[in-house]
XYZ file of C-alpha atoms in Angstrom:
448
model
C 19.202 -13.994 -16.976
C 21.611 -15.642 -14.494
C 20.474 -15.778 -10.883
C 21.416 -12.682 -8.939
C 23.119 -12.813 -5.538
C 20.033 -11.563 -3.675
C 16.276 -12.007 -3.912
C 15.781 -8.610 -2.341
C 17.814 -5.755 -0.912
C 16.374 -3.501 1.798
C 17.170 0.156 1.134
C 16.715 2.394 4.188
C 17.177 -0.428 6.704
C 18.317 1.981 9.435
C 14.940 3.758 9.641
C 12.220 2.451 11.960
C 10.083 0.713 9.330
C 13.210 -0.531 7.570
C 14.441 -2.049 10.836
C 11.088 -3.758 11.300
C 11.405 -5.219 7.798
C 14.858 -6.481 8.783
C 13.285 -8.038 11.877
C 10.705 -9.803 9.702
C 13.300 -11.136 7.257
C 15.433 -12.329 10.168
C 12.425 -14.224 11.553
C 11.957 -15.856 8.147
C 15.635 -16.867 8.165
C 15.255 -18.465 11.577
C 12.113 -20.309 10.537
C 13.914 -21.638 7.468
C 16.809 -22.840 9.622
C 14.361 -24.767 11.828
C 12.474 -26.221 8.837
C 14.797 -27.716 6.220
C 12.005 -27.645 3.612
C 11.704 -23.864 3.840
C 14.019 -21.887 1.537
C 16.136 -19.260 3.248
C 15.727 -15.684 2.053
C 18.706 -14.365 0.103
C 18.699 -10.731 1.170
C 20.967 -7.834 1.988
C 20.665 -4.312 3.362
C 21.942 -1.183 1.642
C 22.668 2.411 2.555
C 25.166 5.224 2.250
C 26.328 5.045 5.870
C 27.482 1.443 6.297
C 28.053 1.832 10.034
C 24.471 2.936 10.641
C 23.073 0.100 8.533
C 25.245 -2.459 10.346
C 24.108 -1.063 13.705
C 20.465 -1.431 12.607
C 21.038 -5.061 11.618
C 22.886 -5.792 14.831
C 20.018 -4.328 16.882
C 17.648 -6.807 15.224
C 20.015 -9.764 15.560
C 20.296 -9.949 11.774
C 23.180 -11.441 9.874
C 23.080 -10.163 6.313
C 25.471 -8.549 3.843
C 25.553 -4.750 3.799
C 25.943 -2.955 0.473
C 27.048 0.649 0.057
C 24.842 2.779 -2.165
C 24.599 6.496 -2.825
C 21.175 7.474 -4.128
C 22.696 10.596 -5.674
C 25.072 8.482 -7.799
C 23.699 6.683 -10.878
C 26.543 4.177 -11.114
C 26.109 3.252 -7.460
C 22.389 2.645 -7.997
C 23.107 0.541 -11.076
C 25.464 -1.657 -9.050
C 22.793 -2.098 -6.391
C 20.070 -2.960 -8.921
C 22.296 -5.501 -10.683
C 22.797 -7.394 -7.437
C 19.155 -8.211 -6.674
C 15.825 -9.281 -8.127
C 13.890 -6.679 -6.078
C 14.830 -3.425 -4.358
C 12.610 -2.917 -1.286
C 12.891 0.764 -0.413
C 12.083 2.443 2.884
C 14.181 5.493 1.950
C 11.528 8.163 2.265
C 10.096 10.699 1.896
C 10.096 9.224 -1.565
C 9.635 12.362 -3.621
C 13.345 13.043 -3.196
C 14.572 9.479 -3.838
C 12.179 7.163 -5.654
C 12.504 8.306 -9.264
C 16.269 7.790 -9.317
C 16.013 4.357 -7.686
C 13.165 3.254 -9.975
C 15.094 4.444 -13.030
C 18.098 2.309 -12.019
C 15.861 -0.697 -11.384
C 14.135 -0.453 -14.769
C 17.472 0.027 -16.558
C 18.829 -3.129 -14.975
C 15.793 -5.432 -15.118
C 15.098 -5.222 -11.390
C 11.686 -4.954 -9.716
C 11.000 -2.238 -7.157
C 8.713 -2.048 -4.097
C 8.107 0.822 -1.666
C 5.454 2.064 0.766
C 5.089 5.577 -0.632
C 1.719 7.262 -0.442
C 2.918 10.423 -2.182
C 0.260 10.558 -4.883
C 1.817 13.194 -7.188
C 5.012 11.114 -7.184
C 3.092 7.917 -7.975
C 1.415 9.686 -10.882
C 4.823 10.771 -12.270
C 6.283 7.286 -11.780
C 3.396 5.782 -13.772
C 3.711 8.354 -16.565
C 7.479 7.964 -16.801
C 8.106 4.284 -16.108
C 5.022 2.172 -16.859
C 5.982 1.567 -20.489
C 9.709 1.012 -19.860
C 8.962 -1.327 -16.935
C 6.669 -3.401 -19.148
C 9.377 -3.600 -21.779
C 11.950 -4.608 -19.139
C 9.575 -7.204 -17.664
C 9.780 -5.794 -14.144
C 7.225 -4.736 -11.548
C 7.234 -1.270 -9.981
C 4.930 -1.350 -6.944
C 4.224 1.520 -4.550
C 1.808 1.930 -1.631
C 2.686 -1.615 -0.564
C 2.003 -1.050 3.146
C -1.071 -0.110 5.173
C -1.786 2.219 2.295
C -3.009 0.534 0.114
C -2.289 -3.199 0.242
C -5.088 -4.408 2.596
C -7.871 -2.588 0.753
C -6.438 -3.514 -2.633
C -6.000 -7.246 -2.078
C -9.311 -7.739 -0.257
C -11.180 -5.836 -2.965
C -9.626 -8.027 -5.648
C -10.431 -11.270 -3.815
C -13.975 -10.206 -2.878
C -14.650 -9.116 -6.463
C -13.338 -12.397 -7.792
C -15.601 -14.299 -5.402
C -18.606 -12.200 -6.434
C -17.937 -12.823 -10.132
C -17.508 -16.549 -9.491
C -20.817 -16.640 -7.596
C -22.743 -15.370 -10.645
C -20.872 -17.561 -13.146
C -20.430 -21.213 -13.884
C -17.928 -23.014 -11.621
C -14.396 -22.190 -12.710
C -15.433 -19.209 -14.842
C -13.467 -16.697 -12.775
C -10.304 -18.768 -13.088
C -10.790 -19.031 -16.853
C -11.325 -15.279 -17.226
C -8.797 -13.678 -14.850
C -9.255 -10.293 -16.478
C -12.750 -10.085 -15.043
C -11.730 -10.387 -11.387
C -11.730 -6.736 -10.458
C -14.318 -4.102 -9.640
C -15.541 -2.453 -12.798
C -13.670 -4.726 -15.197
C -16.283 -5.082 -17.957
C -18.879 -4.103 -15.382
C -19.782 -7.240 -13.410
C -18.856 -5.734 -10.023
C -20.733 -2.509 -9.363
C -20.184 -1.912 -5.653
C -17.322 -2.498 -3.194
C -17.164 -1.520 0.467
C -14.054 -1.970 2.615
C -14.220 -1.775 6.407
C -11.249 -1.302 8.731
C -11.573 -2.613 12.293
C -9.128 -2.343 15.164
C -9.705 -5.415 17.319
C -6.967 -4.586 19.842
C -5.247 -1.264 20.464
C -2.474 -0.804 23.056
C -2.915 1.420 26.070
C -1.306 4.813 25.657
C -1.863 5.098 21.923
C -2.472 8.632 20.648
C -2.926 10.288 17.276
C 0.770 11.231 17.330
C 2.016 7.638 17.652
C -0.864 5.968 15.807
C 0.169 7.557 12.495
C 3.728 6.943 11.367
C 6.235 9.777 11.058
C 6.873 8.617 7.504
C 3.187 8.951 6.622
C 3.016 12.438 8.104
C 6.134 13.374 6.167
C 4.586 11.956 3.013
C 1.461 14.083 3.503
C 3.635 17.196 3.723
C 5.521 16.137 0.575
C 2.209 15.593 -1.230
C 1.017 19.085 -0.349
C 4.334 20.689 -1.321
C 4.329 19.004 -4.720
C 3.280 20.988 -7.829
C 1.054 18.022 -8.680
C -0.840 18.146 -5.375
C -4.140 18.601 -7.219
C -4.301 14.812 -7.603
C -5.219 14.591 -3.893
C -8.840 13.595 -3.459
C -9.157 12.445 -7.086
C -10.188 8.758 -7.132
C -9.099 8.538 -10.766
C -5.784 10.270 -10.177
C -3.623 7.230 -10.989
C -5.320 6.616 -14.347
C -3.821 8.186 -17.453
C -6.832 8.276 -19.776
C -8.918 11.426 -19.186
C -12.179 9.676 -20.071
C -11.536 6.903 -17.557
C -10.660 9.469 -14.896
C -13.940 11.293 -15.405
C -15.967 8.070 -15.262
C -14.360 7.216 -11.928
C -15.047 10.683 -10.515
C -18.722 10.398 -11.427
C -19.245 6.803 -10.322
C -17.076 6.721 -7.205
C -16.291 10.088 -5.577
C -14.200 10.075 -2.390
C -16.451 10.748 0.621
C -15.282 11.810 4.066
C -18.482 12.161 6.052
C -19.311 9.499 8.692
C -22.126 7.093 7.845
C -23.935 4.025 9.131
C -23.564 0.470 7.850
C -25.487 -2.433 9.403
C -26.036 -0.401 12.567
C -22.367 0.563 12.980
C -20.732 3.978 12.727
C -18.123 4.205 9.963
C -15.691 7.101 10.046
C -13.071 8.069 7.449
C -10.024 5.867 7.093
C -6.868 6.943 8.892
C -4.488 8.574 8.251
C -6.352 9.896 5.183
C -9.195 8.611 3.039
C -7.831 9.618 -0.374
C -4.953 7.099 -0.688
C -6.745 3.772 -1.215
C -9.401 4.752 -3.822
C -7.063 5.656 -6.718
C -5.144 2.398 -6.176
C -8.354 0.336 -6.169
C -9.498 1.960 -9.410
C -6.107 1.482 -11.051
C -6.283 -2.234 -10.225
C -9.722 -2.486 -11.808
C -8.765 -0.438 -14.853
C -5.643 -2.513 -15.542
C -7.733 -5.684 -15.288
C -10.267 -4.316 -17.756
C -7.466 -3.375 -20.152
C -5.981 -6.853 -19.788
C -9.367 -8.338 -20.687
C -9.803 -6.023 -23.665
C -12.934 -4.601 -22.054
C -14.229 -1.098 -21.469
C -13.536 0.117 -17.944
C -16.816 0.646 -16.097
C -15.979 1.848 -12.566
C -17.628 0.326 -9.530
C -18.764 2.448 -6.592
C -16.001 2.121 -3.994
C -16.485 3.147 -0.367
C -14.452 2.550 2.765
C -14.609 3.380 6.436
C -13.213 2.733 9.886
C -15.551 0.872 12.227
C -16.192 3.107 15.249
C -18.610 0.672 16.917
C -22.361 -0.030 17.064
C -24.746 2.895 17.097
C -26.656 1.507 20.081
C -23.716 2.032 22.429
C -23.769 5.026 24.723
C -20.373 6.002 23.318
C -21.772 6.184 19.814
C -22.140 9.959 20.073
C -18.434 10.257 20.867
C -17.632 7.978 17.950
C -19.645 10.163 15.594
C -17.957 13.304 16.919
C -14.497 11.754 16.511
C -15.301 10.544 13.003
C -16.662 13.958 12.094
C -13.557 15.723 13.431
C -11.310 13.372 11.466
C -13.368 13.984 8.329
C -13.016 17.724 8.876
C -9.237 17.462 9.179
C -9.030 15.433 5.987
C -11.285 17.912 4.187
C -8.808 20.659 5.123
C -5.947 18.581 3.648
C -7.838 18.141 0.364
C -8.694 21.846 0.168
C -5.109 22.790 0.947
C -3.860 20.480 -1.818
C -5.995 22.417 -4.305
C -4.973 25.872 -3.082
C -2.302 28.003 -4.836
C 1.194 26.578 -4.387
C 2.488 29.765 -2.709
C -0.165 29.472 0.002
C 0.726 25.819 0.549
C 4.429 26.568 0.851
C 3.880 29.225 3.512
C 1.618 27.010 5.623
C 3.703 23.858 5.208
C 7.006 25.454 6.142
C 5.646 25.743 9.674
C 3.998 22.310 9.686
C 7.158 20.521 8.530
C 9.127 21.835 11.504
C 6.577 20.329 13.898
C 6.690 16.783 12.495
C 8.463 13.971 14.343
C 11.761 13.010 12.658
C 11.451 10.394 9.930
C 12.684 7.021 11.143
C 11.416 7.578 14.676
C 8.249 6.286 16.279
C 6.689 4.202 19.031
C 8.429 1.341 20.770
C 7.552 -1.827 22.682
C 3.854 -2.617 23.090
C 2.880 0.453 21.063
C 4.430 -1.331 18.081
C 3.311 -4.870 18.828
C 0.052 -4.917 20.794
C -2.335 -4.356 17.891
C -4.819 -6.617 16.137
C -6.767 -5.432 13.118
C -9.028 -6.659 10.335
C -9.770 -5.251 6.881
C -12.791 -6.756 5.142
C -14.138 -6.137 1.633
C -17.690 -6.762 0.397
C -18.278 -6.805 -3.365
C -21.605 -6.980 -5.230
C -22.247 -7.629 -8.904
C -24.928 -6.133 -11.112
C -26.941 -9.366 -10.810
C -26.805 -9.211 -6.986
C -24.233 -11.928 -6.275
C -21.778 -11.098 -3.509
C -18.254 -11.881 -2.414
C -16.258 -11.246 0.724
C -12.605 -11.327 1.660
C -10.532 -10.184 4.587
C -6.989 -9.625 5.685
C -6.194 -9.704 9.389
C -2.982 -9.189 11.241
C -1.112 -7.981 14.273
C 1.300 -5.146 14.877
C 1.098 -1.387 14.439
C -0.552 -0.841 11.030
C 1.732 2.001 9.942
C 4.964 0.430 11.136
C 5.112 -3.269 12.041
C 2.340 -4.526 9.771
C 3.492 -2.290 6.918
C 7.023 -3.706 7.152
C 5.661 -7.267 7.013
C 3.339 -6.533 4.072
C 6.028 -4.865 1.996
C 8.572 -7.568 2.823
C 6.198 -10.384 1.919
C 5.172 -8.680 -1.312
C 8.774 -8.089 -2.385
C 9.651 -11.696 -1.629
C 6.650 -12.960 -3.611
C 7.657 -10.878 -6.633
C 11.231 -12.143 -6.464
C 10.038 -15.757 -6.395
C 7.400 -15.486 -9.136
C 8.670 -16.838 -12.476
C 8.917 -14.083 -15.116
C 6.407 -15.875 -17.349
C 3.743 -15.590 -14.606
C 4.603 -12.089 -13.422
C 2.836 -8.930 -14.553
C 5.114 -6.048 -15.500
C 4.762 -2.279 -15.391
C 3.726 0.162 -12.679
C 1.416 -2.121 -10.739
C -0.812 -2.013 -7.712
C 0.004 -4.360 -4.794
C -2.848 -6.743 -5.681
C -1.847 -7.074 -9.320
C 1.826 -7.524 -8.491
C 1.049 -11.001 -7.147
C -2.345 -11.661 -8.768
C -5.487 -13.085 -7.220
C -4.102 -16.615 -7.251
C -0.889 -15.594 -5.504
C -2.224 -13.248 -2.844
C -2.487 -15.930 -0.175
C 1.304 -16.161 -0.463
C 1.311 -13.021 1.695
C 0.228 -15.186 4.631
C 2.550 -15.537 7.588
C 2.532 -15.502 11.401
C 1.398 -11.858 11.532
C -0.741 -11.700 8.387
C -3.643 -13.771 7.042
C -5.512 -13.246 3.754
C -8.653 -15.240 3.014
C -11.812 -15.316 0.908
C -14.916 -15.691 3.056
C -18.122 -17.624 2.390
C -21.060 -15.420 1.478
C -22.970 -16.117 4.673
C -20.213 -14.992 7.054
């Protein structure tokens, strides 16, 4: 296929997270200009309202082409897809937009990346497009932001390290299908911990969780397929595999202790990462021709050491958050009419999509996500991803932008195809390509 004009096109660049992605790509352009050895990014922005998109680029000091696209028009989407290797979409909530954009991408041999956490939508995308995307040789990757990239990539790297520790040197590299948790059963336990090392003054629950994420939660609960919420096997197609995951690795919300520290449920919700982690592992097992044997996956947010006087407050906060998430799961499994009545009121109270915090509330964050994996024989592996910036906005924009760029620059012969998880879109050997000034991925020695 001849080279296309653009490596990636940002759809939804005039929203807050889209503008932050534009800011990141502009920084990459400037770095390339200062370092002749660095390739410049060939990118553009797209939207229906060209004036609004141009204003968004101007606000970020970006100089990039602007393409007109109407998501309601199939021919317009085809023209967009034919112009780029990857469409990077921030046009959410995605339930109303993603299927049409993905369909155009698959038709035209174009990969697709978004940050959707709308689980019923992801399930439909997999059912409808996994086979056609494989045939077209393209990657369709969702949840490529705070949900679920950090947990997914650290789990893959930690599992690979654990498998390597119990094998002969080089064995993991020779058997890439056995990198993941549960693939043929070597990894039996994974725990992922989220830590906030620096949080800006003035942060609150309202500006800590992105408007897009809150909107996505409402879309999840409105969806006829909302029953997938809370199901750790919900992104697997085979009913037997789903049931094995439910038995081996149920989603838990209650606070617990680990190494003397209080772990509360992950924010904004604890049911987004697990089905992605298990899909990664299941696809790896399938690739290896092995039976999928799920590992026990757990995650939590570090609330601090138990010995602190504030530990009681941490436990109370974690318990309250768990209670809120339990209500969301129960609501997702209630009759659709009940959900519609309750959500019609909730939707009117949400902040507008595309809006959010500014200044230090976007930038003055530091965070770490660390995974610990253990094999059946007791060998262990660790990996972490650390970064700066608001997890739901700034860091998410960087993650999705880096992932899309990596996909666009990976030769087709080395690129997986189909509806992929973030970790499998780049593979264990390519994950460190996510690294940049605001993001670092690394495998840790066992004794750290």
